[in-house]
XYZ file of N, CA and C in Angstrom:
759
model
N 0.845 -1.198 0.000
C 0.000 0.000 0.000
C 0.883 1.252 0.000
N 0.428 2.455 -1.146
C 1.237 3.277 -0.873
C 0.740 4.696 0.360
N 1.799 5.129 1.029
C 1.999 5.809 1.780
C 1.712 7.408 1.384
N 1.500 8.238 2.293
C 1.256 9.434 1.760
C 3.006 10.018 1.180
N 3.524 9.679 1.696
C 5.077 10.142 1.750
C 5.441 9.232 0.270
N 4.909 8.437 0.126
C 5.715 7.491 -1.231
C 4.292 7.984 -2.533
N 3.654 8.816 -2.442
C 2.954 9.121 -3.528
C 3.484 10.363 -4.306
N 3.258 9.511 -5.630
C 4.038 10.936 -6.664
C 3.593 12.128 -6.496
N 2.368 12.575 -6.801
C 1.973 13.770 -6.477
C 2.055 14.488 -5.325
N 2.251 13.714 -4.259
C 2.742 14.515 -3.488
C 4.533 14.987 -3.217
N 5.020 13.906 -3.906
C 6.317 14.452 -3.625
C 6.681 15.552 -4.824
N 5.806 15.627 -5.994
C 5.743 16.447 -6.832
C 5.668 18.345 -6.144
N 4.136 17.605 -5.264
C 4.184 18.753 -4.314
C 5.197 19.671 -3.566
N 6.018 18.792 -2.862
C 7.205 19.030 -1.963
C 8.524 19.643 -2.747
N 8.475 19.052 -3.510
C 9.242 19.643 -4.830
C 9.196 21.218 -5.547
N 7.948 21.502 -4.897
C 7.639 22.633 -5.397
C 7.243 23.852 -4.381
N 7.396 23.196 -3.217
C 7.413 23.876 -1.581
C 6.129 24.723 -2.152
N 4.848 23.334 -1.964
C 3.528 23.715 -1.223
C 3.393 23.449 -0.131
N 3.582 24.377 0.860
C 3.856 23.876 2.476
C 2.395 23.746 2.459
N 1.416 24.676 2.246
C 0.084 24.816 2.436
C -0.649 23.358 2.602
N -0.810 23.246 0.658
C -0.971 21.679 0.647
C -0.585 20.984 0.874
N 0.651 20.827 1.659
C 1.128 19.529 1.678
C 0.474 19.279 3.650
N 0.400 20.435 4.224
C -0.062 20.158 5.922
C -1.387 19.865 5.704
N -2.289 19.828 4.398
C -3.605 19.795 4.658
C -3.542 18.477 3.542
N -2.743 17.723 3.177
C -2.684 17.139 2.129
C -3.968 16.093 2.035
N -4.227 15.705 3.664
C -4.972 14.661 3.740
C -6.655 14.503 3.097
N -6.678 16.120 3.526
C -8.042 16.870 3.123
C -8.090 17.280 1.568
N -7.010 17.348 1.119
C -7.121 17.581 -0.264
C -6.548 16.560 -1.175
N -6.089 15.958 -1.020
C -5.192 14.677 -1.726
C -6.303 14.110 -3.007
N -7.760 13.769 -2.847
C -8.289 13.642 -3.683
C -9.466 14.366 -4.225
N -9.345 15.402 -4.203
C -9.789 16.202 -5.096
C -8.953 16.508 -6.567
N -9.864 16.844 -7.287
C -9.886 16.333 -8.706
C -9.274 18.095 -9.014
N -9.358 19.034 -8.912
C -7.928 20.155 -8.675
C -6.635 20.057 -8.705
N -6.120 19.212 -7.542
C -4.878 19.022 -6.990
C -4.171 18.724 -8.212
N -4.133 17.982 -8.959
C -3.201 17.598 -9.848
C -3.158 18.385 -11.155
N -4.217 19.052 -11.688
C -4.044 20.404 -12.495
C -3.151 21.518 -11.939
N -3.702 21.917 -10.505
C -2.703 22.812 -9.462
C -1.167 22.649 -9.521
N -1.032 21.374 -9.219
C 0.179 21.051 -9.509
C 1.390 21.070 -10.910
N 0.259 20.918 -11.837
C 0.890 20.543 -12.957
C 1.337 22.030 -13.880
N 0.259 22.767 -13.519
C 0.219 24.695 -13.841
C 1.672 25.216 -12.867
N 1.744 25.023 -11.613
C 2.742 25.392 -10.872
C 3.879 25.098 -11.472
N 4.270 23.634 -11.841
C 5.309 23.362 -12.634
C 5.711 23.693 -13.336
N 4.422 23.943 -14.789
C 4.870 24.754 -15.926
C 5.351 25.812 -15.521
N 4.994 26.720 -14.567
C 4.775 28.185 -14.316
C 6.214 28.500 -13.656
N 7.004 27.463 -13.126
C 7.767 27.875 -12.498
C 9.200 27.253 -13.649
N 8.992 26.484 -14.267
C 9.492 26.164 -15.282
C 10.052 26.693 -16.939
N 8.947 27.518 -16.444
C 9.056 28.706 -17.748
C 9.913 29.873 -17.568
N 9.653 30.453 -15.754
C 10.083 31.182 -15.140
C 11.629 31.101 -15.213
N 12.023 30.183 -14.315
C 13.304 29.408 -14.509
C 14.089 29.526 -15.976
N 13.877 29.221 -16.657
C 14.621 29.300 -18.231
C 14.464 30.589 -18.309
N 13.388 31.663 -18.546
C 13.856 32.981 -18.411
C 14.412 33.329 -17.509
N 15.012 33.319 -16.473
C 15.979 33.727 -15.388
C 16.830 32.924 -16.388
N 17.662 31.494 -16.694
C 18.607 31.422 -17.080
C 18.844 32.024 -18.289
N 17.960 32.210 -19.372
C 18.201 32.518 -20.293
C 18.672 34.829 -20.181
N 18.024 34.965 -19.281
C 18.653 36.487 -19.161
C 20.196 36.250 -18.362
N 20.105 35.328 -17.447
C 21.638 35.800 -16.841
C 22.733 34.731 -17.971
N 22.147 33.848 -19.458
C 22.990 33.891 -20.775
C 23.681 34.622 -21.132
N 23.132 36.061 -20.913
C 23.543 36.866 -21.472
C 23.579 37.198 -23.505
N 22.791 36.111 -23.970
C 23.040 36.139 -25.391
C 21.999 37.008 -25.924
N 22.529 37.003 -26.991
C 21.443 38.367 -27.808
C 21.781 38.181 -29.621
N 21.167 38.413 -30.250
C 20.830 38.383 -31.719
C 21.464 37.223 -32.260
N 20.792 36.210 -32.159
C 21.752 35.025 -32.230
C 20.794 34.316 -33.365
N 21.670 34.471 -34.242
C 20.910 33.442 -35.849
C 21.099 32.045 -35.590
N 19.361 31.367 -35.955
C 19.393 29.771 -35.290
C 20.206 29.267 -36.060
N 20.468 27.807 -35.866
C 21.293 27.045 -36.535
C 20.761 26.822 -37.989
N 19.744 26.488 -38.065
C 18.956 26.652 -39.341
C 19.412 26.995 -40.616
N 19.803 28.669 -40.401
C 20.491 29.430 -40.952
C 21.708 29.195 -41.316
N 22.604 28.710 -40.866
C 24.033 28.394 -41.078
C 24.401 27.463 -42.099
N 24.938 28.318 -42.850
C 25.106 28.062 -44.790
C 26.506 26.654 -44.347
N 26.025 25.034 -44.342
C 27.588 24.476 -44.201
C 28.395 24.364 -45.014
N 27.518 25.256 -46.660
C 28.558 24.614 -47.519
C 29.280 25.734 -47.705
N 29.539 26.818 -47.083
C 30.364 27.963 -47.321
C 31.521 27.979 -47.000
N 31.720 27.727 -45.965
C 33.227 26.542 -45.250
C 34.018 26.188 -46.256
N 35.300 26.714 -46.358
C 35.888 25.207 -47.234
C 36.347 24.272 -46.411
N 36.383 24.231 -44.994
C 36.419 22.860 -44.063
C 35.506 23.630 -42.902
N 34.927 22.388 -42.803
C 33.937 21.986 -41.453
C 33.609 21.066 -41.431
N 33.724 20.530 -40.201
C 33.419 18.703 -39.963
C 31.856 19.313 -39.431
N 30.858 18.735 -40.353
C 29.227 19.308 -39.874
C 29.144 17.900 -38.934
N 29.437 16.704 -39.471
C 29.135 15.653 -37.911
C 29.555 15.609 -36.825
N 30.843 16.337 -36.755
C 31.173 16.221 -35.243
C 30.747 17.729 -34.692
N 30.541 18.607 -35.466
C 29.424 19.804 -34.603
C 27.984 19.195 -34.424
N 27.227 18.924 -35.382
C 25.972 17.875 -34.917
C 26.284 16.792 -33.614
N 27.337 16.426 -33.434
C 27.298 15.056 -32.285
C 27.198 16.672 -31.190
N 28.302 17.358 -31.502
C 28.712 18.271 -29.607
C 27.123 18.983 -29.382
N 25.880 18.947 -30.558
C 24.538 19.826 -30.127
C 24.251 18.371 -29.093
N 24.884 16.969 -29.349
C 24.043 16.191 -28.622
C 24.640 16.801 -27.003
N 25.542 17.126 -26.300
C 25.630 17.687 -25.447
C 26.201 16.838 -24.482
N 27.234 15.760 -25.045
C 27.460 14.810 -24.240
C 28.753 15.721 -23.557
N 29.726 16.249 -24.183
C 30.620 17.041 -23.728
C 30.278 17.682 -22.240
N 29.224 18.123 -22.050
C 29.055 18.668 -20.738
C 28.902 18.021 -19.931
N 28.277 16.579 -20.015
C 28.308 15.510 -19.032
C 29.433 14.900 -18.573
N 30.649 15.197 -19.641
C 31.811 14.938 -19.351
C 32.959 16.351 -19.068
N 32.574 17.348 -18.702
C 33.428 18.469 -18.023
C 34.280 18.654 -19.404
N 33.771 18.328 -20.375
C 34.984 18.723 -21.746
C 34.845 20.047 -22.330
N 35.683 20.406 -22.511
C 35.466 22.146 -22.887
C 35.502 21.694 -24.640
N 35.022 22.946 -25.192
C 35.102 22.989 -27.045
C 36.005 23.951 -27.886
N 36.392 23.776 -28.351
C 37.461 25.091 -29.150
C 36.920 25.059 -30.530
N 36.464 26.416 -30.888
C 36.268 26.772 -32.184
C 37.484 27.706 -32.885
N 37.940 26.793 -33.616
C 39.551 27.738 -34.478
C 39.234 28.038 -35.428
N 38.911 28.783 -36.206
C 39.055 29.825 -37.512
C 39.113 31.332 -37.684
N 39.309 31.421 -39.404
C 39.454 32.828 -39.391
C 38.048 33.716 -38.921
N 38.050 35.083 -39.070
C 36.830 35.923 -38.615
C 35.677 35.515 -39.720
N 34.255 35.397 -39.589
C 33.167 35.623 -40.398
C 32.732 34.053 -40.804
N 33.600 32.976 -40.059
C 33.376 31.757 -40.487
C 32.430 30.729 -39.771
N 31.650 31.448 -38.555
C 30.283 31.164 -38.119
C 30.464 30.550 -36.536
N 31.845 30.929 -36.223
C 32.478 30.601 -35.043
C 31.467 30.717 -34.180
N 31.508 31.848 -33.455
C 30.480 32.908 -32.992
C 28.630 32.391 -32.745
N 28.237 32.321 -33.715
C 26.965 31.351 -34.607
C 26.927 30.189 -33.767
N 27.768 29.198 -34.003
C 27.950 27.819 -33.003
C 27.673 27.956 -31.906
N 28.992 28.473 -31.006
C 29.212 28.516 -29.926
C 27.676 29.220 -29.181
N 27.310 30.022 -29.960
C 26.222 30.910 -28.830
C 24.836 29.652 -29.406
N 24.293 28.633 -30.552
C 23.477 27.874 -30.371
C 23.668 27.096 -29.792
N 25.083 26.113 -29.045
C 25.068 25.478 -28.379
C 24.783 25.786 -26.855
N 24.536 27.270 -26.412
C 24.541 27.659 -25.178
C 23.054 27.749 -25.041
N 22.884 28.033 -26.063
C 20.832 28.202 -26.347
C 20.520 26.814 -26.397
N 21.198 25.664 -27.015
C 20.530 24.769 -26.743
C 20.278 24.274 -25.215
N 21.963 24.336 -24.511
C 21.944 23.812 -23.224
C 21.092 24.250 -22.263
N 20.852 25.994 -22.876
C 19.717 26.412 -21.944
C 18.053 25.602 -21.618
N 17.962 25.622 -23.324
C 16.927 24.904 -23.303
C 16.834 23.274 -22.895
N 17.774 22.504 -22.357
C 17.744 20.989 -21.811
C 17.796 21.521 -20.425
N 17.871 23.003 -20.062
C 17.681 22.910 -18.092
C 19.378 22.853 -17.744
N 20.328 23.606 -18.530
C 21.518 23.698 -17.804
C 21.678 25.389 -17.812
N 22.804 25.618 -17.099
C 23.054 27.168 -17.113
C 23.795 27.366 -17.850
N 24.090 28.767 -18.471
C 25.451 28.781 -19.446
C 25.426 30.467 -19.444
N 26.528 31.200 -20.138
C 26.902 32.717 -19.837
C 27.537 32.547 -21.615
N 27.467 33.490 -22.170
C 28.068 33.808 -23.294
C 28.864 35.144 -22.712
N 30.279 35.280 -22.984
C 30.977 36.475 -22.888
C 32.222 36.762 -23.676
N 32.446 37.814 -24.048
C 33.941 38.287 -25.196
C 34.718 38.179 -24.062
N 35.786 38.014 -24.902
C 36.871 37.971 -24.252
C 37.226 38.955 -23.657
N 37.336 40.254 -24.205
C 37.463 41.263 -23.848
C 36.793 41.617 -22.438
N 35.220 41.453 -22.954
C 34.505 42.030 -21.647
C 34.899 41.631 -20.412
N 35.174 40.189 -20.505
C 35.450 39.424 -19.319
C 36.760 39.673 -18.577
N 37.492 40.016 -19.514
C 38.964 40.120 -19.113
C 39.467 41.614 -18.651
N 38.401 42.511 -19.432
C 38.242 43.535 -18.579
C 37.684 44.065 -16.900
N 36.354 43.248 -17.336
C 35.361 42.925 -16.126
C 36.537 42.553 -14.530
N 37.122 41.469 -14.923
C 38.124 40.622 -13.610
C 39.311 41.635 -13.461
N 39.703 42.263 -14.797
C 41.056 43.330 -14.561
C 40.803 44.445 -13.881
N 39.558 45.020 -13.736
C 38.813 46.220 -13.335
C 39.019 46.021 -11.596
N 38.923 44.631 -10.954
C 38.721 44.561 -9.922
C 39.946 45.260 -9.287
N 39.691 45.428 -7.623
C 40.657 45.922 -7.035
C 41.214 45.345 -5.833
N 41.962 44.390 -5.461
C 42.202 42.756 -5.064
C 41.674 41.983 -4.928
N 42.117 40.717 -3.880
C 41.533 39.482 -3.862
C 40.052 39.346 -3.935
N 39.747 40.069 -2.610
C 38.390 39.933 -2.288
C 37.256 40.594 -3.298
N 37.451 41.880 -4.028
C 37.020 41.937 -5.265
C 36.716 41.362 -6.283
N 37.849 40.596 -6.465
C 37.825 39.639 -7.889
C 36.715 38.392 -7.375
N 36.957 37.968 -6.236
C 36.391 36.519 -6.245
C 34.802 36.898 -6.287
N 34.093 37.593 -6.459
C 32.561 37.510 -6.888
C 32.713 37.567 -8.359
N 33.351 38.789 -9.443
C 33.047 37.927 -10.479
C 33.724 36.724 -10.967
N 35.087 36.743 -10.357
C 35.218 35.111 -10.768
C 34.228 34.085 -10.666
N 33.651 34.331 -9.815
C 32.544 33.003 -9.059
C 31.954 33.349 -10.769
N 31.161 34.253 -10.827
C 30.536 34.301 -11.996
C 30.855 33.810 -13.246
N 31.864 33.923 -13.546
C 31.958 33.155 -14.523
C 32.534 31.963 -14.411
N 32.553 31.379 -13.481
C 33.381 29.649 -12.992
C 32.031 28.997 -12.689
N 31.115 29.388 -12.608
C 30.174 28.870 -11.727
C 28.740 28.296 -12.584
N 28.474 28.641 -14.332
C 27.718 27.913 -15.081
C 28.433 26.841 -15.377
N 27.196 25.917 -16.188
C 27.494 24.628 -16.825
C 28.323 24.756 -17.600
N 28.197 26.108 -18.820
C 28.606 26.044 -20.019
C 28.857 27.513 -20.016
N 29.695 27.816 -19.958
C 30.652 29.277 -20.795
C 31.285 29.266 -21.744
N 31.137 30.254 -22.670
C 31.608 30.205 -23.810
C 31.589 31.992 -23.691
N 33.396 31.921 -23.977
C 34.565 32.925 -24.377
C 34.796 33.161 -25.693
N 33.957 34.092 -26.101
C 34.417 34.526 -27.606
C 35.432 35.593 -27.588
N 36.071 35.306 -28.850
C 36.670 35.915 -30.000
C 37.946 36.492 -29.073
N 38.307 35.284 -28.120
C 39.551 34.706 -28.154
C 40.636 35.179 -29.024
N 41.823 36.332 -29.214
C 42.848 36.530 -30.380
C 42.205 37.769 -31.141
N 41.544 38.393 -31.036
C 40.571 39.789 -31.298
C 41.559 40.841 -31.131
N 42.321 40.771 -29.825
C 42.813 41.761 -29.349
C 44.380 41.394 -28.535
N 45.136 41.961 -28.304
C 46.239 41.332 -27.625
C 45.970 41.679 -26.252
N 46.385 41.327 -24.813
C 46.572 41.578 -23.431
C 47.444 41.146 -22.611
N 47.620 42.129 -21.759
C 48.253 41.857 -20.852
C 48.960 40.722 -19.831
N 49.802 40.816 -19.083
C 50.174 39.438 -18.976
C 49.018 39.230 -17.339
N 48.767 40.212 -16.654
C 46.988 39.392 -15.829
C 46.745 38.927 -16.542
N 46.072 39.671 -17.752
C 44.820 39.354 -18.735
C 45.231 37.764 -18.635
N 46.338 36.925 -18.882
C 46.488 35.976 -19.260
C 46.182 35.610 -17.662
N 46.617 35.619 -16.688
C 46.425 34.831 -15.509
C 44.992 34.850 -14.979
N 44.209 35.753 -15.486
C 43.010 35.765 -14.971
C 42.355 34.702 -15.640
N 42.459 34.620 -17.136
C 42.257 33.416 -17.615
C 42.368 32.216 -17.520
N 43.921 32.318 -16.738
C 44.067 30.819 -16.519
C 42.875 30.478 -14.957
N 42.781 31.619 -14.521
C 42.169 31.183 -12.874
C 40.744 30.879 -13.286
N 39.915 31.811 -14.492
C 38.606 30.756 -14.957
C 38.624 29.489 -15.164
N 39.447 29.541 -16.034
C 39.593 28.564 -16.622
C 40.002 26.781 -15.582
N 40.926 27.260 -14.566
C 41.455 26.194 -13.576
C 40.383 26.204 -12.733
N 39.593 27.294 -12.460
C 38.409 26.817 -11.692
C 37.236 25.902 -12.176
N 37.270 25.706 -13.571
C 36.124 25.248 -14.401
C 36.585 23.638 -14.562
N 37.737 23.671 -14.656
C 38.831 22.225 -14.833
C 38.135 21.309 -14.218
N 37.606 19.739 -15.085
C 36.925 18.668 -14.312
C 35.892 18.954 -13.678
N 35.449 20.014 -14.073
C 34.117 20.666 -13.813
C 32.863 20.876 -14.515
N 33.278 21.600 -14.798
C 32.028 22.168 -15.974
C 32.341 22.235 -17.509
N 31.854 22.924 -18.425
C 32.638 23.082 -19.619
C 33.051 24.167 -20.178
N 33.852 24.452 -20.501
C 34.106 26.139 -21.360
C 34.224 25.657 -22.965
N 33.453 26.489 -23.596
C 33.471 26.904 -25.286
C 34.149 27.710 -25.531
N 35.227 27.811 -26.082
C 36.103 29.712 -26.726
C 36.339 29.528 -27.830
N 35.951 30.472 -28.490
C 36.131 30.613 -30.337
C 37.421 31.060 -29.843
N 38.179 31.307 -31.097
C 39.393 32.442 -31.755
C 39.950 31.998 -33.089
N 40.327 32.787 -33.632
C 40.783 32.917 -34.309
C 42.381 32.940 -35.142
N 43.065 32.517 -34.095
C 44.437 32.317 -34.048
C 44.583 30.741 -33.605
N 45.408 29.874 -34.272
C 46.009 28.671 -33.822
C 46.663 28.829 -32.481
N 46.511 27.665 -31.306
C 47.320 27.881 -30.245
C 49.147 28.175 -30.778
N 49.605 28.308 -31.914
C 50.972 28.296 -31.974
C 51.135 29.843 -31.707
N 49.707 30.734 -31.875
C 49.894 32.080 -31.921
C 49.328 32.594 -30.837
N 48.867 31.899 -29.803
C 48.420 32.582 -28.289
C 49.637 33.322 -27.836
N 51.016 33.409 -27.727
C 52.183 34.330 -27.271
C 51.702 35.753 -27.484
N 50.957 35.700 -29.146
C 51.083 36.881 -29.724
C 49.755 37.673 -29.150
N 48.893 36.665 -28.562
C 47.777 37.487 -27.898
C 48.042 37.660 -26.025
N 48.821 37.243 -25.640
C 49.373 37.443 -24.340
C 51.036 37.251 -24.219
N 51.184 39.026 -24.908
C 52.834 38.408 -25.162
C 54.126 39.033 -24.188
N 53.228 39.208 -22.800
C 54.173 38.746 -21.841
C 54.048 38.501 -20.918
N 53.005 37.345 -20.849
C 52.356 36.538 -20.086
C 53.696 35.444 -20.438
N 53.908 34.574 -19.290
C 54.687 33.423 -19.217
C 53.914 32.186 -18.813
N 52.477 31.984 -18.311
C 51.827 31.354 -18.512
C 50.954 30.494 -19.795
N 51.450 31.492 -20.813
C 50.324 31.026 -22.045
C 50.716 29.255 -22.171
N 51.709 28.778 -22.465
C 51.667 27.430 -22.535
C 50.672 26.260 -21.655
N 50.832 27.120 -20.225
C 50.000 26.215 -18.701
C 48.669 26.702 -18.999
N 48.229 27.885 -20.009
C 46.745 27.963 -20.176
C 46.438 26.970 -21.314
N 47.124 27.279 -22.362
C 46.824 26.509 -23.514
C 46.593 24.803 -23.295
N 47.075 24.445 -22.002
C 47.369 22.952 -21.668
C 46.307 22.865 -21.138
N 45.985 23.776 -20.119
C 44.371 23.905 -19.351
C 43.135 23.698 -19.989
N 43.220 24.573 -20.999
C 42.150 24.413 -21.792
C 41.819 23.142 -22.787
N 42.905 22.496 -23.467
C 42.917 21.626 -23.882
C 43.237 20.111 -23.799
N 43.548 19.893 -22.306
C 43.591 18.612 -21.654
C 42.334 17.957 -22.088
N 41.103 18.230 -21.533
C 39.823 17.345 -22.021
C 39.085 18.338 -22.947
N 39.591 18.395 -24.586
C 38.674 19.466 -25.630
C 38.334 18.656 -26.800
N 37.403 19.163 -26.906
C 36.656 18.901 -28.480
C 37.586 19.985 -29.608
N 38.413 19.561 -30.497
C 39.065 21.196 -31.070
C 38.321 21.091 -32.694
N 37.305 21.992 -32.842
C 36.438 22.148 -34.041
C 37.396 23.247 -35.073
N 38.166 22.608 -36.159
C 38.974 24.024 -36.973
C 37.178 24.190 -38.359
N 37.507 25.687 -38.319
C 36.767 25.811 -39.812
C 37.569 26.889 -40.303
N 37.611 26.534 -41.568
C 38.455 26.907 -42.560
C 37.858 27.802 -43.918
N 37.822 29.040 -44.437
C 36.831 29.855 -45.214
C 37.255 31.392 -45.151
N 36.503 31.678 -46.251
C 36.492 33.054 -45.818
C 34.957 33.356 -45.431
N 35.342 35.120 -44.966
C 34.654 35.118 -44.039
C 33.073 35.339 -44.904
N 31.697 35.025 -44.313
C 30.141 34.931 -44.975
C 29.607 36.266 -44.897
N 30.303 37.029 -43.216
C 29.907 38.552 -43.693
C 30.521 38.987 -45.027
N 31.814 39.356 -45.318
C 31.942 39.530 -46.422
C 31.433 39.203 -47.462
N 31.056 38.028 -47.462
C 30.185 37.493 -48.669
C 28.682 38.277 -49.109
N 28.130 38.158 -47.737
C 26.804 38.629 -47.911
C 27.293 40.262 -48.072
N 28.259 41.108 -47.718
C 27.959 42.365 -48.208
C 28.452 42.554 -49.505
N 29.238 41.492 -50.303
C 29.382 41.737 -51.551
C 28.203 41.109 -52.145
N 26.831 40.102 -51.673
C 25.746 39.693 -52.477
C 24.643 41.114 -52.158
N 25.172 41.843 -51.687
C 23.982 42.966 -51.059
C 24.744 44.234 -52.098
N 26.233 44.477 -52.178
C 26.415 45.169 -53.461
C 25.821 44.728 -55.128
N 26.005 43.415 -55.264
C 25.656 42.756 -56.855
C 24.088 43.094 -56.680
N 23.264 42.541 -55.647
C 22.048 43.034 -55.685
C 21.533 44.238 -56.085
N 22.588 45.444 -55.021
C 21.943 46.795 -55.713
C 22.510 47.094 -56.797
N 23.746 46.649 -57.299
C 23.910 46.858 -58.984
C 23.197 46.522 -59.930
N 22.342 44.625 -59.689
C 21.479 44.660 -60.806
C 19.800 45.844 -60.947
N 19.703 45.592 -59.447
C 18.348 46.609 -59.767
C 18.546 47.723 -60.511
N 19.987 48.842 -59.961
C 20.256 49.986 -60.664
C 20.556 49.702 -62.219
N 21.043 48.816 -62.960
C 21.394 48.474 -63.860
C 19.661 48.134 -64.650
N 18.578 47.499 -64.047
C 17.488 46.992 -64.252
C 16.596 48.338 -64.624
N 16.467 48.900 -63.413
C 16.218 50.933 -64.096
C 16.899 51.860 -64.448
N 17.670 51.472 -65.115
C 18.352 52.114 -66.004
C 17.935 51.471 -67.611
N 17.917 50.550 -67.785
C 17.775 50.040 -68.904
C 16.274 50.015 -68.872
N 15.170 50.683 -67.866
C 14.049 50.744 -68.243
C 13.761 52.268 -68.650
């Protein structure tokens, strides 16, 4: 016989801290309410939840995958980006590296895989490199830094764009490594860039750490290269030919 304590709906209840119903449970347990009540609360708080994660994402204008032209690439492995949407990487603390030049959909990836994870119920932060590395450099010692560090050590899934954008300092490089070693066997980090690790010196070039980061990051990685030029360019030279034929079209009318 089951118990009030071993019934689903009620531990559904408890789950959802109805203290109310759950002290009067006895009196309400079968009424034909209770389990609509329950099931609205869930959604309701469920929906809630993903918008809280999805604002502290931080992502914004993000073209679905849908969109993403694969044959523009002159290299991209499209199956092993299709396996990492399956999301096993995060179950295993493996971070992802996206290597190519600028405009080659780096960017694109990295922020649908954070939208996806959002949407399976994990947390994740999208941030530039820059911002971030500014954000932690801004601080003013220990005790400063360690709240936003927490912040960004502390989702499922972070993903560090555009990685090699800019050159920095040799913090810049140690602050990185301290995300990054905090995330280690942990969670996962995503970072685009655009430079091969043979050229990280040149983006932290007098940092003496870059080798112990580069090792950090890539002990347990997925390393995705795409190879192309870049699709913005493309599309603003199909958005020049466009307005040439129309002008060319009234003209000859």
């Amino acid at each position: 016989m089951t118990t009030n304590h071993d019934d689903p709906l009620r531990r559904r209840a408890a789950a959802l801290g109805l203290h109310g119903v759950l002290t009067h449970w006895h009196t309400h347990a079968r009424e034909p309410w209770l389990q609509r009540l329950i099931e609205i609360e869930e959604v309701e708080r469920k929906r809630r939840n993903y918008e809280r994660r999805l604002r502290d994402a931080q992502l914004s204008a993000i073209k679905p995958l849908a969109e993403f032209d694969w044959k523009h690439p002159k290299k991209i492995d499209q199956g092993h980006i299709q396996e990492l949407f399956q999301l096993h990487f995060l179950r295993d603390a493996t971070n992802v590296v996206f290597i190519g030049p600028n405009g080659v959909g780096k960017t694109m990836l990295a922020q649908n895989l954070a939208l996806h994870a959002l949407g399976l119920g994990h947390t994740a932060r999208f941030v530039s490199a820059s911002a971030m590395l500014t954000d932690l450099a801004s601080q003013d010692g220990a005790l400063a830094l360690k709240r936003p560090l927490h912040r960004f050590a502390k989702p499922e899934l972070l993903v560090v764009d555009e990685v090699g954008d800019l050159s920095y300092s040799d913090r810049s490089a140690d602050l990185l490594f301290e995300v990054l070693n905090q995330r280690y066997g942990r969670v996962s980090t995503v970072v685009t860039t655009n430079r091969p690790f043979s050229e990280w010196s040149a983006i932290f070039p007098n940092a003496t750490c870059v080798g112990t980061l580069v090792d950090r990051l890539c002990h347990h990685a997925e390393i995705v290269e795409i190879a192309g030029d870049s699709y913005r360019l493309k599309e603003a030279k199909d958005r020049r030919s466009r307005r040439s034929q129309r002008a060319n079209t009234v003209a000859a009318e």
